[in-house]
Tab-separated table of C-alpha atoms in Angstrom:
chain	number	residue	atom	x	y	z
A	12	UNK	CA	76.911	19.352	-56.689
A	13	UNK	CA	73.332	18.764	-56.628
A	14	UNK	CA	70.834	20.831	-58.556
A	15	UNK	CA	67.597	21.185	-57.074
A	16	UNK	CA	64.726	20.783	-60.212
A	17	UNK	CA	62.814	23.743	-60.450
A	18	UNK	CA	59.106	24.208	-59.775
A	19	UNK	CA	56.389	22.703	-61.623
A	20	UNK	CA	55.165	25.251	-64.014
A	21	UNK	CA	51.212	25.661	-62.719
A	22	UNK	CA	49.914	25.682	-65.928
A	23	UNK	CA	51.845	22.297	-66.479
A	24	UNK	CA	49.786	19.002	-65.334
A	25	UNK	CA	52.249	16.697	-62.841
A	26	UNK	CA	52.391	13.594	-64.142
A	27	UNK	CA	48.775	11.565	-63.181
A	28	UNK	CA	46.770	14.050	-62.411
A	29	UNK	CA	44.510	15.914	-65.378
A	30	UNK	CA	44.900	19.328	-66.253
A	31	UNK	CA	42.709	20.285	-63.694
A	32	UNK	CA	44.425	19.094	-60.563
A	33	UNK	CA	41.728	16.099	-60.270
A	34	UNK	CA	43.184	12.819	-59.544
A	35	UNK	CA	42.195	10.175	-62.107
A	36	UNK	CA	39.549	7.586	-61.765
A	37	UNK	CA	42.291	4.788	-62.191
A	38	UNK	CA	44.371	5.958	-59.132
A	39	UNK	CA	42.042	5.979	-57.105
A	40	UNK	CA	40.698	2.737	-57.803
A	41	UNK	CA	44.145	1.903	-57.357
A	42	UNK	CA	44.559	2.951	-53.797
A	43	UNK	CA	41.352	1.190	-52.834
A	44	UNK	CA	42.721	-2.109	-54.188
A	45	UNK	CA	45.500	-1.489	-51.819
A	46	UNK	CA	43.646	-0.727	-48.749
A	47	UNK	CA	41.417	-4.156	-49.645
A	48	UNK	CA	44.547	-5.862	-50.315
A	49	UNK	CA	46.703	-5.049	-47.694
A	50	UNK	CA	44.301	-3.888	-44.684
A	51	UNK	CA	47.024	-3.929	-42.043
A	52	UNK	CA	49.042	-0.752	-41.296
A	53	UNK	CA	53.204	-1.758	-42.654
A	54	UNK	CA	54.386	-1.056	-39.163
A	55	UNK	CA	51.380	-3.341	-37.029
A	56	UNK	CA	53.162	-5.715	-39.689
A	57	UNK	CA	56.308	-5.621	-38.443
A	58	UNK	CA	55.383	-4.943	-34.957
A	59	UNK	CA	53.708	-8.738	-35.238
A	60	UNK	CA	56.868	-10.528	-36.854
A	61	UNK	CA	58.833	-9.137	-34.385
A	62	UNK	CA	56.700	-10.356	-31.838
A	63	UNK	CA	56.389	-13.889	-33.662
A	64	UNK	CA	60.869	-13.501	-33.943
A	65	UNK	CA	60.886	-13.471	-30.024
A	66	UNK	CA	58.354	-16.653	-29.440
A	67	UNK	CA	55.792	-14.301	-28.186
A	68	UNK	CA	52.213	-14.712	-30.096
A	69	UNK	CA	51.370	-11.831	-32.995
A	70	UNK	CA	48.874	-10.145	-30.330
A	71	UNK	CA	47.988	-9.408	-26.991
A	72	UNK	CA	44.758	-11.605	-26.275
A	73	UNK	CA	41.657	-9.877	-24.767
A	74	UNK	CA	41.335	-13.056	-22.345
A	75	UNK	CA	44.368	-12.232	-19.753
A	76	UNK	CA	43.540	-12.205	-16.164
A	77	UNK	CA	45.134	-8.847	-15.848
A	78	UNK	CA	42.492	-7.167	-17.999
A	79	UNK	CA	39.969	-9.424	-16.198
A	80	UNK	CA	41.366	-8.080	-13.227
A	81	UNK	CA	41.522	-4.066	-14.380
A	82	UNK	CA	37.512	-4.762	-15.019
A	83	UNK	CA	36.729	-5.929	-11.723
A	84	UNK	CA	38.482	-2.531	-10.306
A	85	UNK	CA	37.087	-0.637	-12.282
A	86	UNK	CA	33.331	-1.878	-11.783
A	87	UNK	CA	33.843	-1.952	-8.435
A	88	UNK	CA	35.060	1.579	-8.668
A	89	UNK	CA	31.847	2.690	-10.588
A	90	UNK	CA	29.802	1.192	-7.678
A	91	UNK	CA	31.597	3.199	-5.089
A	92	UNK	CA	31.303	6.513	-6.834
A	93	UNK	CA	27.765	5.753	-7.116
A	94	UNK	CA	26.833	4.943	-3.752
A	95	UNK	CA	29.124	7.836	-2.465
A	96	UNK	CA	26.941	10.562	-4.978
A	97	UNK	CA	23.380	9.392	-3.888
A	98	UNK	CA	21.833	12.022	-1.412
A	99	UNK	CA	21.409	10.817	1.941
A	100	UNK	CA	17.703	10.240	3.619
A	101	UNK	CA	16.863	13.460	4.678
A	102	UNK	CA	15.954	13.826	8.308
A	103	UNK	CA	12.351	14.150	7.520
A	104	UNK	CA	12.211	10.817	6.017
A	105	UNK	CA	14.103	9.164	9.059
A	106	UNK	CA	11.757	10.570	11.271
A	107	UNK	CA	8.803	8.795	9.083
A	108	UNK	CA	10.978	5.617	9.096
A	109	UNK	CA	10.926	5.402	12.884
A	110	UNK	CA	7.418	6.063	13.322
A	111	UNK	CA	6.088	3.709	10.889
A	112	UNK	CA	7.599	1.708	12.597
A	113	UNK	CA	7.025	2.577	15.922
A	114	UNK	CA	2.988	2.398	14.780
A	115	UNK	CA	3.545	-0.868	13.705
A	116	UNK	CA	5.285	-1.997	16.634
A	117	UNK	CA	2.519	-0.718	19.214
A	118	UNK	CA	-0.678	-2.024	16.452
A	119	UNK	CA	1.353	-5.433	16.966
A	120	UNK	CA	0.860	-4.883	20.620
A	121	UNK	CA	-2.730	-4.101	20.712
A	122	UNK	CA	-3.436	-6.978	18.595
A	123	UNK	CA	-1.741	-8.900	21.083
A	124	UNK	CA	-3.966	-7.337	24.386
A	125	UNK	CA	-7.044	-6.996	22.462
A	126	UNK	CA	-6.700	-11.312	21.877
A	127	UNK	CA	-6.055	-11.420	25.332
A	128	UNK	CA	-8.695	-9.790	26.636
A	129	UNK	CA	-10.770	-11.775	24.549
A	130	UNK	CA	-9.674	-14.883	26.043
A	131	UNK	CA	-10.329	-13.639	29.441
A	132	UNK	CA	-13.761	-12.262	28.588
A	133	UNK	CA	-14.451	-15.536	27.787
A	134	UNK	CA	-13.522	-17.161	30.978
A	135	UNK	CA	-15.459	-14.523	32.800
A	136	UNK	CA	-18.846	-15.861	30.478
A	137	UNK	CA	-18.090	-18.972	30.796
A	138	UNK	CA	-18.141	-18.671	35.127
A	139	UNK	CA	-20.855	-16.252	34.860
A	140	UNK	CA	-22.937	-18.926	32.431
A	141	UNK	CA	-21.811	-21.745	34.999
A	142	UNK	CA	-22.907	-19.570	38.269
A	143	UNK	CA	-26.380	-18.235	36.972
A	144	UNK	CA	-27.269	-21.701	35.847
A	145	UNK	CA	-27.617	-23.665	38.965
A	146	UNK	CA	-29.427	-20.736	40.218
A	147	UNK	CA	-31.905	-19.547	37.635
A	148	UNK	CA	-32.009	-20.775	34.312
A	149	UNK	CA	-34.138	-17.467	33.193
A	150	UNK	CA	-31.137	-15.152	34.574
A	151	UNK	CA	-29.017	-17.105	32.248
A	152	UNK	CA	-30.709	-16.956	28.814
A	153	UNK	CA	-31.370	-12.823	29.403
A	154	UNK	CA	-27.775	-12.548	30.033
A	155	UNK	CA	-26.990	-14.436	26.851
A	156	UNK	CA	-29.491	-12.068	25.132
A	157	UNK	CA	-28.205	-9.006	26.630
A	158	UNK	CA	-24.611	-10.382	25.539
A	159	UNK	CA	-25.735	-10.294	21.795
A	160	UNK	CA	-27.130	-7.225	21.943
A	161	UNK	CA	-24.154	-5.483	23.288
A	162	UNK	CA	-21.760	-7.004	21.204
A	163	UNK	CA	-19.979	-9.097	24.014
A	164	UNK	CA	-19.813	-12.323	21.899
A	165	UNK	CA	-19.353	-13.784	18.763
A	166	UNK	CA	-22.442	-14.232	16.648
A	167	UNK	CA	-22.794	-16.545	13.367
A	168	UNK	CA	-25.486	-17.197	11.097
A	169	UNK	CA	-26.511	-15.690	7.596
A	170	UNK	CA	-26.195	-12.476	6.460
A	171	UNK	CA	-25.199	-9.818	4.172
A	172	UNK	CA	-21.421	-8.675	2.812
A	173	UNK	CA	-21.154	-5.487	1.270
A	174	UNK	CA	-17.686	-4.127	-0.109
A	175	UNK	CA	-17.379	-0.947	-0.990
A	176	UNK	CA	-13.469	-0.072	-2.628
A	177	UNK	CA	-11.780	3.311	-3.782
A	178	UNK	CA	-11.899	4.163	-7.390
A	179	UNK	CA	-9.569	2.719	-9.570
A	180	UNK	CA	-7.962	6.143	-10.591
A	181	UNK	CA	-7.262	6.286	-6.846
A	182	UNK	CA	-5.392	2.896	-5.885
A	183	UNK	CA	-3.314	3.712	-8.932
A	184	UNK	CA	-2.401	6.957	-8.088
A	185	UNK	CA	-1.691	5.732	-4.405
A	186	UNK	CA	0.226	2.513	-5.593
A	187	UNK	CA	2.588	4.699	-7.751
A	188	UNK	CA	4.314	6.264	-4.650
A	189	UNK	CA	3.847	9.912	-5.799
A	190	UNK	CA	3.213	11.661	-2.767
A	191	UNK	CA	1.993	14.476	-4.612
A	192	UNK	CA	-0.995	12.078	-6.067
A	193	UNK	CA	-1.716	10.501	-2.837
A	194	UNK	CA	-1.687	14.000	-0.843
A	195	UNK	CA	-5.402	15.702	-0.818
A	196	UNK	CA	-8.518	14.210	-0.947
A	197	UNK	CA	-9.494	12.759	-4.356
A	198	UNK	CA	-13.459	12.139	-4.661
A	199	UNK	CA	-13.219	8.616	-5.763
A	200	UNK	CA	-12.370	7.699	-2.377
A	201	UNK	CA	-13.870	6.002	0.251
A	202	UNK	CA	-14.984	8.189	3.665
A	203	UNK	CA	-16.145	7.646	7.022
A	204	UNK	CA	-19.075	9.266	5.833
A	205	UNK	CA	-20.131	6.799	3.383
A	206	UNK	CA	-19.049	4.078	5.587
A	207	UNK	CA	-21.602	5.724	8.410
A	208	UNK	CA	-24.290	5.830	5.700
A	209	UNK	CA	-23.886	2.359	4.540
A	210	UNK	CA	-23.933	1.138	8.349
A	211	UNK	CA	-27.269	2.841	9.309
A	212	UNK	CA	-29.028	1.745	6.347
A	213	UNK	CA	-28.103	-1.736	7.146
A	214	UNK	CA	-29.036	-0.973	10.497
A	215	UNK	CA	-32.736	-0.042	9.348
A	216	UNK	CA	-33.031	-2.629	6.552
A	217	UNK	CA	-32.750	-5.098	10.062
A	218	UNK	CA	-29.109	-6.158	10.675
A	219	UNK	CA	-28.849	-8.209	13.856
A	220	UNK	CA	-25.259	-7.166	14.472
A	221	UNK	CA	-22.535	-5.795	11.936
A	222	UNK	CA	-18.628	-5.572	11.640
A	223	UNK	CA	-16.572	-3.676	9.246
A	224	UNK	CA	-13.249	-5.370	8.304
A	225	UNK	CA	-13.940	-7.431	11.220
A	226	UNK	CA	-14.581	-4.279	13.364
A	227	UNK	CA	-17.580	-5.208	15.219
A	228	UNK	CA	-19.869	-2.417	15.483
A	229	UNK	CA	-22.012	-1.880	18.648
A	230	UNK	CA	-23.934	1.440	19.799
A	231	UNK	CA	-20.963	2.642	21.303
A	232	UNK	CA	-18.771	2.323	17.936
A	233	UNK	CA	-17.398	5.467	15.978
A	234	UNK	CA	-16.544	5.470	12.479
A	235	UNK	CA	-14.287	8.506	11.705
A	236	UNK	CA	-11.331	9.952	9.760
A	237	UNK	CA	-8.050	10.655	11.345
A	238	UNK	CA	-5.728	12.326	8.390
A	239	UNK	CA	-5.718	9.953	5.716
A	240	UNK	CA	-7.237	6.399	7.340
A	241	UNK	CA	-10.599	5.740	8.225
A	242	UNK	CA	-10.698	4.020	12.075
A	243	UNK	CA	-13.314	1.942	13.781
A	244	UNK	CA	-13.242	2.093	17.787
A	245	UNK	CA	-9.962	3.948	16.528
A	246	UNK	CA	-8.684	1.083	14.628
A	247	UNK	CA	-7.244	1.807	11.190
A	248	UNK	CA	-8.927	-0.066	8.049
A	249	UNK	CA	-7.779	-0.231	4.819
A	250	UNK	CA	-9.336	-0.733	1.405
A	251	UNK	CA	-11.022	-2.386	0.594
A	252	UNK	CA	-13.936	-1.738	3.082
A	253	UNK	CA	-15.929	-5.393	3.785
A	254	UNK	CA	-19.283	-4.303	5.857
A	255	UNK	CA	-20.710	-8.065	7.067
A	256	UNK	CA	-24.167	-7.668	8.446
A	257	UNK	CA	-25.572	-10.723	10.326
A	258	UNK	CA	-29.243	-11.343	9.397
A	259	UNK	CA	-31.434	-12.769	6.475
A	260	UNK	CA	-29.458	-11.892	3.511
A	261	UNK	CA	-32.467	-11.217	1.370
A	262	UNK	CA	-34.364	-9.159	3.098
A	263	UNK	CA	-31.725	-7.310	4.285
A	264	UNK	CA	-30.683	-6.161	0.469
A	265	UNK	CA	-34.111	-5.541	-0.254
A	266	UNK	CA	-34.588	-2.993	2.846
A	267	UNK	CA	-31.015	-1.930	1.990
A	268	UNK	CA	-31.694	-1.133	-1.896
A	269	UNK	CA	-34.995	0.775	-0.849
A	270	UNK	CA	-33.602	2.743	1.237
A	271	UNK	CA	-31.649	6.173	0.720
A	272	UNK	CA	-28.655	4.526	1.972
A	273	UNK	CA	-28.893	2.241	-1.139
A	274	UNK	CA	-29.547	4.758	-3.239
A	275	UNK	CA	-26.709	7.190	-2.053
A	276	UNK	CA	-24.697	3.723	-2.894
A	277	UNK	CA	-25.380	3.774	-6.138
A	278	UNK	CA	-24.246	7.530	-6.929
A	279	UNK	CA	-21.011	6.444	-5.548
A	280	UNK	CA	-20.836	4.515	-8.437
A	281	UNK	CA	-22.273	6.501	-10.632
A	282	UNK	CA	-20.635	9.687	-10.056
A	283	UNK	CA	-17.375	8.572	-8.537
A	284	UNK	CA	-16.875	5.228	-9.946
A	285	UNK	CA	-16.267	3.570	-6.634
A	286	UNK	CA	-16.973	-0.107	-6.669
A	287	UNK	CA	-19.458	-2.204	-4.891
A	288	UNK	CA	-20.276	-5.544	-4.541
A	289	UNK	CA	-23.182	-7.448	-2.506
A	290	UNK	CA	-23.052	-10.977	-1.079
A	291	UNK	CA	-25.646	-12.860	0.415
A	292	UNK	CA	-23.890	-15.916	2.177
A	293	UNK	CA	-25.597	-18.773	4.301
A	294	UNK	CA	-22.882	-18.146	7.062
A	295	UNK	CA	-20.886	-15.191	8.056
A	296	UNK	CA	-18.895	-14.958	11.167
A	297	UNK	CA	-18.694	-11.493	13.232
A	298	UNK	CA	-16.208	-11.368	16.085
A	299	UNK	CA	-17.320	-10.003	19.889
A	300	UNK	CA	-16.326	-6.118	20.797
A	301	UNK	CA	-13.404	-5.633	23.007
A	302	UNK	CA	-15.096	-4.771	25.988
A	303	UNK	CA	-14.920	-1.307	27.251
A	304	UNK	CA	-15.674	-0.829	31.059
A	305	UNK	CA	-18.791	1.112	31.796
A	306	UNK	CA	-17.237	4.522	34.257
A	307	UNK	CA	-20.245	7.041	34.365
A	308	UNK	CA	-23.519	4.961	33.469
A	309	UNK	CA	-25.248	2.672	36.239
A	310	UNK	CA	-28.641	1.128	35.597
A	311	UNK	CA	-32.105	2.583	36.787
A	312	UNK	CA	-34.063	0.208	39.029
A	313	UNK	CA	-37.485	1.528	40.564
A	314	UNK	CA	-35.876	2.210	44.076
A	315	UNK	CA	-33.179	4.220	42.422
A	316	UNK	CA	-34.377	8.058	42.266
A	317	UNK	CA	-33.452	10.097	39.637
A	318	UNK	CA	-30.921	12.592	39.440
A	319	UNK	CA	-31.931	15.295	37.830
A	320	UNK	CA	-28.942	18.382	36.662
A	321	UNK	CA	-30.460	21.190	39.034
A	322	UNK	CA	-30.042	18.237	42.173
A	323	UNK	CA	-26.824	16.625	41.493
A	324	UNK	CA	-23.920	18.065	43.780
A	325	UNK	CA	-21.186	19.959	41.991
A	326	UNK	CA	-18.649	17.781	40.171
A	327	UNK	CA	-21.394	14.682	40.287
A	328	UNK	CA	-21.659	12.088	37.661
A	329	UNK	CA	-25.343	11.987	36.076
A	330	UNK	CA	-26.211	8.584	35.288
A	331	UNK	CA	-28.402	8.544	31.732
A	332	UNK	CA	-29.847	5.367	29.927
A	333	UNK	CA	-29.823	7.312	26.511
A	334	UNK	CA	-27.270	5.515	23.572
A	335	UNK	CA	-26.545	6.216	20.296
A	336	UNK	CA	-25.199	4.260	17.445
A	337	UNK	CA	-22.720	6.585	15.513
């Protein structure tokens, strides 16, 4: 018959500990020396030599294919999930897509005509030069004059470049694809208004003829704003905004700086900080205006009378000489 021993008496230590129920400092230095000794668990131990009894090796290695396997899976997994969560374009932004790029399919296209119809121009100087000069060499060199004047060709020769850029708060704001800091209208940007500025006072300081990022500008040229671009003959520019003025350079920054168009210049810069620079080169190169037929206007000639508003028949076209440079 077994006899259970009875109870500890709580006022009676157990063997090791102190009277207080604290564990001495020995033990416990004790079970420390095991842990360091000994830091495998008894049963990963045995788990091993059995392994080890059986020809197998004491551990699974991290290097199987299966596991390489199970990664793959499970990356390609993550990848899925991730592609399957992210919101679809919204049909707003589709929209944009598809005219972006339907603008940059038909600006392709009117690159394309407006070369062509430079080409062809051409031609038609070239017969007109040939025609008018076996039959009057004076015909010829006023044509070639009037040619200049109206922007139908090319010109060359020395000049003026003045670039004018946004404010480098702006192109920051714009480059960082916010839409909510390239909505509005900041102030350090460029307008059409101080593009029109700059161009007349050029105009008065003596420029010859004048393009704006290879815009040519003739007395039938707008400069304007169309939502957030600035067009030319309804061409879109971008910044930064190179105004080449054919001409001596010299002079023309002297008129230009004395003017009130150089002086509205320099508040840009002062109050906005929008960058300028101004070049005077020995050579600059302006291209010749597309041409734009002539529907309404017909020249006066001293056998032509007049039409005057009160005479003209209802619905009539009334020719005028008057032009403008915008």
């Amino acid at each position: 018959m077994t006899t259970t021993p009875p109870p500890p008496d709580p006022g009676t230590p157990e063997a090791g500990f102190h009277s207080d129920g604290r564990r001495p400092a020995a033990g416990s230095m004790s079970l420390l020396q095991q842990l360091m000794d000994r830091p495998l668990d008894p049963s990963y131990a045995a788990a091993a030599a059995r392994r080890e009894a059986d020809g197998l090796p004491p551990s699974t290695s991290l290097r199987s294919p299966w596991l390489v396997v199970a990664a793959i899976v499970i990356g390609f997994l993550f990848v899925a999930a991730a592609l399957a969560l992210r919101p679809a374009g919204t049909t707003a932004s589709r929209d944009k897509e598809q005219l972006i790029e339907q603008i940059e399919a038909r600006q392709t296209r009117g690159d394309e005509q407006a070369a062509e119809v430079s080409k062809l121009g051409q031609q038609i100087q070239d017969a007109q030069s040939a025609a008018l000069a076996s039959q009057a060499s004076q015909l010829s060199a006023e044509l070639d004059k009037l040619r200049l004047l109206t922007g139908e060709v090319a010109v060359t020769g020395p000049g003026l470049v003045l670039t004018v850029d946004d404010a480098p708060d702006v192109r920051a704001k714009a480059a960082s694809g916010d839409p909510r800091d390239a909505g509005g209208f900041p102030q350090g940007r460029v307008t059409s208004f101080d593009l029109q500025i700059l161009a007349n006072g050029l105009w008065q300081a003596g420029a010859e003829a004048m393009s704006i990022n290879g815009q040519r500008l003739t007395s039938r040229s707008s400069i304007r704003f169309a939502g957030d671009a600035i067009l030319v003959d309804f061409r879109p520019l971008s910044p930064p905004y190179v105004v080449t003025a054919l001409g001596d350079g010299r002079e023309l920054q002297t008129g230009f700086a004395s003017s009130a168009s150089g002086a509205y210049l320099k508040s840009l810069g002062d109050n906005y900080s929008i960058p300028s620079t101004i070049a005077t080169p020995v050579r600059v190169d302006i291209p010749r205006s597309p041409s734009s037929p002539l529907i309404f206007a017909m020249p006066v000639s001293p056998n032509t009378a007049t039409v005057s508003p009160s005479s003209a028949p209802p619905g009539a076209p009334i020719p005028s000489t008057e032009a403008s440079r915008s």
